[in-house]
């Protein structure tokens, strides 16, 4: 003898409950997936300076023999990053002033070969050579940080920090010491043959008071 069939309303109720539970689980999975993707976004920050914040006088260049516009101590600000893309083997870090010597701009720092396990630099750490990076060549032909040196009576200059995640080993033969910003860009490439896994930026401002 067959068991009695459930009334239609109970069957519909059970199906509705299963459907609702499925929607909840799907929504939860989407949230988890979104959070995972959001956590993977490469982000560059400074514990001392917000994005579009101002650099301190101590961060300005200190080479007064080179330029009277050097009014600081050439102490690099602290930097940190998170959300490292999968497959990253090394980083490059650049500092560029688009208003300086316009329209060419001024490259204030070019370093690369930063191991993937490095998560940032302490205050002043970029102002001197380090085993943590390979020094390139800035406009001032320096292989380390060279701080702002804006002329007096000018508006704010925007010093843009760019962190580039790459799939190149820190000791890769392509990463030769002394490369300029343009030479590094050529090595990293573009399109399907690019070695770039991701990038992040931080804008800081300075003007000669």
PDB file of C-alpha atoms in Angstrom:
ATOM      1  CA  UNK A   1       0.000   0.000   0.000  1.00  0.00           C
ATOM      2  CA  UNK A   2       1.369   3.398  -0.989  1.00  0.00           C
ATOM      3  CA  UNK A   3       1.945   5.969   1.758  1.00  0.00           C
ATOM      4  CA  UNK A   4      -0.429   8.901   1.561  1.00  0.00           C
ATOM      5  CA  UNK A   5       0.775  11.796  -0.559  1.00  0.00           C
ATOM      6  CA  UNK A   6       1.626  15.032   1.199  1.00  0.00           C
ATOM      7  CA  UNK A   7      -0.813  17.830   0.638  1.00  0.00           C
ATOM      8  CA  UNK A   8       0.237  20.183  -2.143  1.00  0.00           C
ATOM      9  CA  UNK A   9       0.763  23.109   0.232  1.00  0.00           C
ATOM     10  CA  UNK A  10       3.228  21.143   2.354  1.00  0.00           C
ATOM     11  CA  UNK A  11       5.105  20.007  -0.725  1.00  0.00           C
ATOM     12  CA  UNK A  12       5.250  23.543  -1.977  1.00  0.00           C
ATOM     13  CA  UNK A  13       6.348  24.715   1.452  1.00  0.00           C
ATOM     14  CA  UNK A  14       9.175  22.201   1.561  1.00  0.00           C
ATOM     15  CA  UNK A  15      10.319  23.119  -1.911  1.00  0.00           C
ATOM     16  CA  UNK A  16      10.143  26.807  -1.068  1.00  0.00           C
ATOM     17  CA  UNK A  17      12.265  26.227   2.027  1.00  0.00           C
ATOM     18  CA  UNK A  18      14.861  24.343  -0.018  1.00  0.00           C
ATOM     19  CA  UNK A  19      14.813  27.105  -2.639  1.00  0.00           C
ATOM     20  CA  UNK A  20      15.274  29.808   0.012  1.00  0.00           C
ATOM     21  CA  UNK A  21      18.103  27.870   1.627  1.00  0.00           C
ATOM     22  CA  UNK A  22      19.768  27.527  -1.761  1.00  0.00           C
ATOM     23  CA  UNK A  23      19.524  31.280  -2.340  1.00  0.00           C
ATOM     24  CA  UNK A  24      21.066  31.981   1.078  1.00  0.00           C
ATOM     25  CA  UNK A  25      23.949  29.585   0.420  1.00  0.00           C
ATOM     26  CA  UNK A  26      24.515  31.049  -3.040  1.00  0.00           C
ATOM     27  CA  UNK A  27      24.530  34.584  -1.647  1.00  0.00           C
ATOM     28  CA  UNK A  28      26.985  33.538   1.057  1.00  0.00           C
ATOM     29  CA  UNK A  29      29.304  32.013  -1.512  1.00  0.00           C
ATOM     30  CA  UNK A  30      29.134  35.162  -3.627  1.00  0.00           C
ATOM     31  CA  UNK A  31      30.011  37.319  -0.613  1.00  0.00           C
ATOM     32  CA  UNK A  32      32.948  35.076   0.264  1.00  0.00           C
ATOM     33  CA  UNK A  33      34.107  35.114  -3.348  1.00  0.00           C
ATOM     34  CA  UNK A  34      33.818  38.915  -3.509  1.00  0.00           C
ATOM     35  CA  UNK A  35      35.734  39.323  -0.241  1.00  0.00           C
ATOM     36  CA  UNK A  36      38.481  37.008  -1.496  1.00  0.00           C
ATOM     37  CA  UNK A  37      38.811  39.028  -4.679  1.00  0.00           C
ATOM     38  CA  UNK A  38      38.781  42.309  -2.764  1.00  0.00           C
ATOM     39  CA  UNK A  39      41.515  41.033  -0.457  1.00  0.00           C
ATOM     40  CA  UNK A  40      43.693  40.266  -3.480  1.00  0.00           C
ATOM     41  CA  UNK A  41      43.723  43.861  -4.754  1.00  0.00           C
ATOM     42  CA  UNK A  42      47.288  45.204  -4.576  1.00  0.00           C
ATOM     43  CA  UNK A  43      47.286  48.309  -2.377  1.00  0.00           C
ATOM     44  CA  UNK A  44      50.118  50.742  -1.569  1.00  0.00           C
ATOM     45  CA  UNK A  45      49.821  52.918   1.544  1.00  0.00           C
ATOM     46  CA  UNK A  46      51.886  54.859   4.069  1.00  0.00           C
ATOM     47  CA  UNK A  47      51.267  54.862   7.835  1.00  0.00           C
ATOM     48  CA  UNK A  48      52.257  58.548   7.871  1.00  0.00           C
ATOM     49  CA  UNK A  49      50.673  59.967   4.713  1.00  0.00           C
ATOM     50  CA  UNK A  50      47.214  59.490   3.257  1.00  0.00           C
ATOM     51  CA  UNK A  51      46.648  59.335  -0.494  1.00  0.00           C
ATOM     52  CA  UNK A  52      46.986  62.911  -1.827  1.00  0.00           C
ATOM     53  CA  UNK A  53      48.519  63.899   1.513  1.00  0.00           C
ATOM     54  CA  UNK A  54      51.545  66.131   1.958  1.00  0.00           C
ATOM     55  CA  UNK A  55      55.153  65.101   2.393  1.00  0.00           C
ATOM     56  CA  UNK A  56      57.000  66.613   5.348  1.00  0.00           C
ATOM     57  CA  UNK A  57      59.965  68.963   4.945  1.00  0.00           C
ATOM     58  CA  UNK A  58      62.230  66.173   6.220  1.00  0.00           C
ATOM     59  CA  UNK A  59      61.203  64.131   3.153  1.00  0.00           C
ATOM     60  CA  UNK A  60      62.556  66.801   0.773  1.00  0.00           C
ATOM     61  CA  UNK A  61      65.996  66.474  -0.791  1.00  0.00           C
ATOM     62  CA  UNK A  62      69.016  67.557   1.252  1.00  0.00           C
ATOM     63  CA  UNK A  63      71.662  68.129  -1.447  1.00  0.00           C
ATOM     64  CA  UNK A  64      71.923  71.919  -1.197  1.00  0.00           C
ATOM     65  CA  UNK A  65      75.104  71.914  -3.306  1.00  0.00           C
ATOM     66  CA  UNK A  66      73.078  70.419  -6.119  1.00  0.00           C
ATOM     67  CA  UNK A  67      70.104  72.733  -5.728  1.00  0.00           C
ATOM     68  CA  UNK A  68      69.050  75.529  -3.347  1.00  0.00           C
ATOM     69  CA  UNK A  69      65.567  74.009  -3.552  1.00  0.00           C
ATOM     70  CA  UNK A  70      66.739  71.081  -1.397  1.00  0.00           C
ATOM     71  CA  UNK A  71      65.413  72.174   1.981  1.00  0.00           C
ATOM     72  CA  UNK A  72      64.979  68.822   3.729  1.00  0.00           C
ATOM     73  CA  UNK A  73      66.835  65.805   5.101  1.00  0.00           C
ATOM     74  CA  UNK A  74      66.100  63.333   2.283  1.00  0.00           C
ATOM     75  CA  UNK A  75      64.338  60.932   4.643  1.00  0.00           C
ATOM     76  CA  UNK A  76      62.052  58.616   2.688  1.00  0.00           C
ATOM     77  CA  UNK A  77      58.554  58.107   4.121  1.00  0.00           C
ATOM     78  CA  UNK A  78      57.493  54.654   5.347  1.00  0.00           C
ATOM     79  CA  UNK A  79      55.556  52.548   2.852  1.00  0.00           C
ATOM     80  CA  UNK A  80      53.647  49.293   3.072  1.00  0.00           C
ATOM     81  CA  UNK A  81      51.562  47.145   0.744  1.00  0.00           C
ATOM     82  CA  UNK A  82      49.140  44.235   0.773  1.00  0.00           C
ATOM     83  CA  UNK A  83      47.068  42.099  -1.588  1.00  0.00           C
ATOM     84  CA  UNK A  84      50.029  40.644  -3.455  1.00  0.00           C
ATOM     85  CA  UNK A  85      48.885  39.053  -6.752  1.00  0.00           C
ATOM     86  CA  UNK A  86      49.383  35.330  -7.220  1.00  0.00           C
ATOM     87  CA  UNK A  87      52.577  34.523  -9.079  1.00  0.00           C
ATOM     88  CA  UNK A  88      54.462  37.600  -7.868  1.00  0.00           C
ATOM     89  CA  UNK A  89      58.209  37.003  -7.490  1.00  0.00           C
ATOM     90  CA  UNK A  90      59.491  40.554  -7.116  1.00  0.00           C
ATOM     91  CA  UNK A  91      58.426  44.195  -6.975  1.00  0.00           C
ATOM     92  CA  UNK A  92      59.583  47.440  -8.528  1.00  0.00           C
ATOM     93  CA  UNK A  93      58.971  50.794  -6.841  1.00  0.00           C
ATOM     94  CA  UNK A  94      59.104  54.152  -8.590  1.00  0.00           C
ATOM     95  CA  UNK A  95      58.660  57.794  -7.587  1.00  0.00           C
ATOM     96  CA  UNK A  96      57.799  60.346 -10.264  1.00  0.00           C
ATOM     97  CA  UNK A  97      56.997  64.076 -10.294  1.00  0.00           C
ATOM     98  CA  UNK A  98      55.009  64.921 -13.466  1.00  0.00           C
ATOM     99  CA  UNK A  99      55.163  68.689 -12.854  1.00  0.00           C
ATOM    100  CA  UNK A 100      58.943  68.796 -12.423  1.00  0.00           C
ATOM    101  CA  UNK A 101      60.869  69.915 -15.508  1.00  0.00           C
ATOM    102  CA  UNK A 102      57.609  69.740 -17.444  1.00  0.00           C
ATOM    103  CA  UNK A 103      56.639  68.274 -19.774  1.00  0.00           C
ATOM    104  CA  UNK A 104      59.245  65.538 -19.265  1.00  0.00           C
ATOM    105  CA  UNK A 105      58.741  65.179 -15.511  1.00  0.00           C
ATOM    106  CA  UNK A 106      61.328  64.099 -12.953  1.00  0.00           C
ATOM    107  CA  UNK A 107      62.071  60.529 -11.918  1.00  0.00           C
ATOM    108  CA  UNK A 108      62.987  60.655  -8.213  1.00  0.00           C
ATOM    109  CA  UNK A 109      63.502  56.943  -7.585  1.00  0.00           C
ATOM    110  CA  UNK A 110      63.758  53.702  -9.537  1.00  0.00           C
ATOM    111  CA  UNK A 111      64.302  50.490  -7.583  1.00  0.00           C
ATOM    112  CA  UNK A 112      63.430  46.892  -8.417  1.00  0.00           C
ATOM    113  CA  UNK A 113      64.306  43.289  -7.590  1.00  0.00           C
ATOM    114  CA  UNK A 114      62.427  43.647  -4.288  1.00  0.00           C
ATOM    115  CA  UNK A 115      61.697  40.089  -3.056  1.00  0.00           C
ATOM    116  CA  UNK A 116      58.035  39.061  -2.933  1.00  0.00           C
ATOM    117  CA  UNK A 117      58.164  38.504   0.831  1.00  0.00           C
ATOM    118  CA  UNK A 118      59.018  42.173   1.474  1.00  0.00           C
ATOM    119  CA  UNK A 119      55.854  44.006   2.574  1.00  0.00           C
ATOM    120  CA  UNK A 120      57.174  47.556   2.812  1.00  0.00           C
ATOM    121  CA  UNK A 121      59.980  49.864   3.878  1.00  0.00           C
ATOM    122  CA  UNK A 122      60.529  51.715   7.143  1.00  0.00           C
ATOM    123  CA  UNK A 123      61.077  55.462   7.308  1.00  0.00           C
ATOM    124  CA  UNK A 124      64.457  56.352   5.818  1.00  0.00           C
ATOM    125  CA  UNK A 125      65.093  52.833   4.509  1.00  0.00           C
ATOM    126  CA  UNK A 126      64.902  53.909   0.865  1.00  0.00           C
ATOM    127  CA  UNK A 127      67.373  56.738   1.464  1.00  0.00           C
ATOM    128  CA  UNK A 128      70.327  54.360   1.487  1.00  0.00           C
ATOM    129  CA  UNK A 129      71.393  51.258  -0.481  1.00  0.00           C
ATOM    130  CA  UNK A 130      69.904  47.995   0.739  1.00  0.00           C
ATOM    131  CA  UNK A 131      70.063  44.275   0.024  1.00  0.00           C
ATOM    132  CA  UNK A 132      66.276  44.428  -0.284  1.00  0.00           C
ATOM    133  CA  UNK A 133      66.392  46.112  -3.688  1.00  0.00           C
ATOM    134  CA  UNK A 134      68.440  46.814  -6.802  1.00  0.00           C
ATOM    135  CA  UNK A 135      69.038  50.498  -7.401  1.00  0.00           C
ATOM    136  CA  UNK A 136      68.165  51.912 -10.793  1.00  0.00           C
ATOM    137  CA  UNK A 137      68.902  55.443 -11.990  1.00  0.00           C
ATOM    138  CA  UNK A 138      66.740  58.502 -11.365  1.00  0.00           C
ATOM    139  CA  UNK A 139      66.809  61.772 -13.286  1.00  0.00           C
ATOM    140  CA  UNK A 140      69.416  62.913 -10.756  1.00  0.00           C
ATOM    141  CA  UNK A 141      71.389  59.710 -11.516  1.00  0.00           C
ATOM    142  CA  UNK A 142      70.791  58.360  -8.008  1.00  0.00           C
ATOM    143  CA  UNK A 143      70.163  54.696  -7.212  1.00  0.00           C
ATOM    144  CA  UNK A 144      68.168  55.456  -4.049  1.00  0.00           C
ATOM    145  CA  UNK A 145      65.425  57.840  -2.940  1.00  0.00           C
ATOM    146  CA  UNK A 146      65.876  61.496  -3.877  1.00  0.00           C
ATOM    147  CA  UNK A 147      63.276  63.691  -2.205  1.00  0.00           C
ATOM    148  CA  UNK A 148      61.296  66.643  -3.565  1.00  0.00           C
ATOM    149  CA  UNK A 149      63.090  69.835  -4.536  1.00  0.00           C
ATOM    150  CA  UNK A 150      60.333  72.063  -5.862  1.00  0.00           C
ATOM    151  CA  UNK A 151      61.227  75.674  -6.712  1.00  0.00           C
ATOM    152  CA  UNK A 152      59.739  78.438  -4.558  1.00  0.00           C
ATOM    153  CA  UNK A 153      56.597  80.250  -5.707  1.00  0.00           C
ATOM    154  CA  UNK A 154      55.178  77.217  -7.472  1.00  0.00           C
ATOM    155  CA  UNK A 155      52.003  75.242  -6.854  1.00  0.00           C
ATOM    156  CA  UNK A 156      51.865  71.744  -5.394  1.00  0.00           C
ATOM    157  CA  UNK A 157      53.829  69.026  -7.176  1.00  0.00           C
ATOM    158  CA  UNK A 158      52.301  65.538  -7.136  1.00  0.00           C
ATOM    159  CA  UNK A 159      54.868  62.877  -6.289  1.00  0.00           C
ATOM    160  CA  UNK A 160      53.428  59.593  -7.500  1.00  0.00           C
ATOM    161  CA  UNK A 161      54.637  56.324  -5.998  1.00  0.00           C
ATOM    162  CA  UNK A 162      54.029  53.275  -8.183  1.00  0.00           C
ATOM    163  CA  UNK A 163      54.450  49.716  -6.932  1.00  0.00           C
ATOM    164  CA  UNK A 164      54.686  47.066  -9.652  1.00  0.00           C
ATOM    165  CA  UNK A 165      54.332  43.342  -8.943  1.00  0.00           C
ATOM    166  CA  UNK A 166      56.302  41.218 -11.424  1.00  0.00           C
ATOM    167  CA  UNK A 167      56.892  37.553 -12.189  1.00  0.00           C
ATOM    168  CA  UNK A 168      60.651  38.113 -12.479  1.00  0.00           C
ATOM    169  CA  UNK A 169      62.920  36.557  -9.897  1.00  0.00           C
ATOM    170  CA  UNK A 170      64.722  39.227  -7.805  1.00  0.00           C
ATOM    171  CA  UNK A 171      68.015  37.908  -9.179  1.00  0.00           C
ATOM    172  CA  UNK A 172      66.835  37.678 -12.797  1.00  0.00           C
ATOM    173  CA  UNK A 173      69.600  38.682 -15.244  1.00  0.00           C
ATOM    174  CA  UNK A 174      67.221  41.161 -16.877  1.00  0.00           C
ATOM    175  CA  UNK A 175      67.166  43.235 -13.683  1.00  0.00           C
ATOM    176  CA  UNK A 176      70.502  44.946 -14.142  1.00  0.00           C
ATOM    177  CA  UNK A 177      71.583  47.711 -11.733  1.00  0.00           C
ATOM    178  CA  UNK A 178      71.339  51.284 -12.951  1.00  0.00           C
ATOM    179  CA  UNK A 179      68.298  51.062 -15.222  1.00  0.00           C
ATOM    180  CA  UNK A 180      66.221  54.168 -15.823  1.00  0.00           C
ATOM    181  CA  UNK A 181      62.449  54.276 -15.545  1.00  0.00           C
ATOM    182  CA  UNK A 182      62.148  53.830 -19.309  1.00  0.00           C
ATOM    183  CA  UNK A 183      64.632  50.950 -19.430  1.00  0.00           C
ATOM    184  CA  UNK A 184      62.792  49.151 -16.639  1.00  0.00           C
ATOM    185  CA  UNK A 185      59.502  49.594 -18.505  1.00  0.00           C
ATOM    186  CA  UNK A 186      61.077  47.955 -21.555  1.00  0.00           C
ATOM    187  CA  UNK A 187      62.283  44.984 -19.491  1.00  0.00           C
ATOM    188  CA  UNK A 188      58.874  44.495 -17.865  1.00  0.00           C
ATOM    189  CA  UNK A 189      57.191  44.626 -21.257  1.00  0.00           C
ATOM    190  CA  UNK A 190      53.541  44.986 -22.177  1.00  0.00           C
ATOM    191  CA  UNK A 191      50.679  42.952 -23.577  1.00  0.00           C
ATOM    192  CA  UNK A 192      50.743  39.138 -23.589  1.00  0.00           C
ATOM    193  CA  UNK A 193      54.499  39.068 -22.924  1.00  0.00           C
ATOM    194  CA  UNK A 194      54.334  41.417 -19.934  1.00  0.00           C
ATOM    195  CA  UNK A 195      56.023  40.442 -16.675  1.00  0.00           C
ATOM    196  CA  UNK A 196      53.635  42.685 -14.709  1.00  0.00           C
ATOM    197  CA  UNK A 197      51.211  40.924 -12.347  1.00  0.00           C
ATOM    198  CA  UNK A 198      49.637  44.082 -10.935  1.00  0.00           C
ATOM    199  CA  UNK A 199      50.312  47.647  -9.819  1.00  0.00           C
ATOM    200  CA  UNK A 200      49.260  50.145  -7.170  1.00  0.00           C
ATOM    201  CA  UNK A 201      49.820  53.841  -6.639  1.00  0.00           C
ATOM    202  CA  UNK A 202      50.022  56.468  -3.921  1.00  0.00           C
ATOM    203  CA  UNK A 203      50.017  60.217  -4.602  1.00  0.00           C
ATOM    204  CA  UNK A 204      51.853  62.565  -2.233  1.00  0.00           C
ATOM    205  CA  UNK A 205      52.223  66.336  -2.560  1.00  0.00           C
ATOM    206  CA  UNK A 206      54.942  68.872  -1.760  1.00  0.00           C
ATOM    207  CA  UNK A 207      55.655  72.526  -2.428  1.00  0.00           C
ATOM    208  CA  UNK A 208      58.413  74.893  -1.393  1.00  0.00           C
ATOM    209  CA  UNK A 209      56.994  77.094   1.380  1.00  0.00           C
TER     210      UNK A 209
END
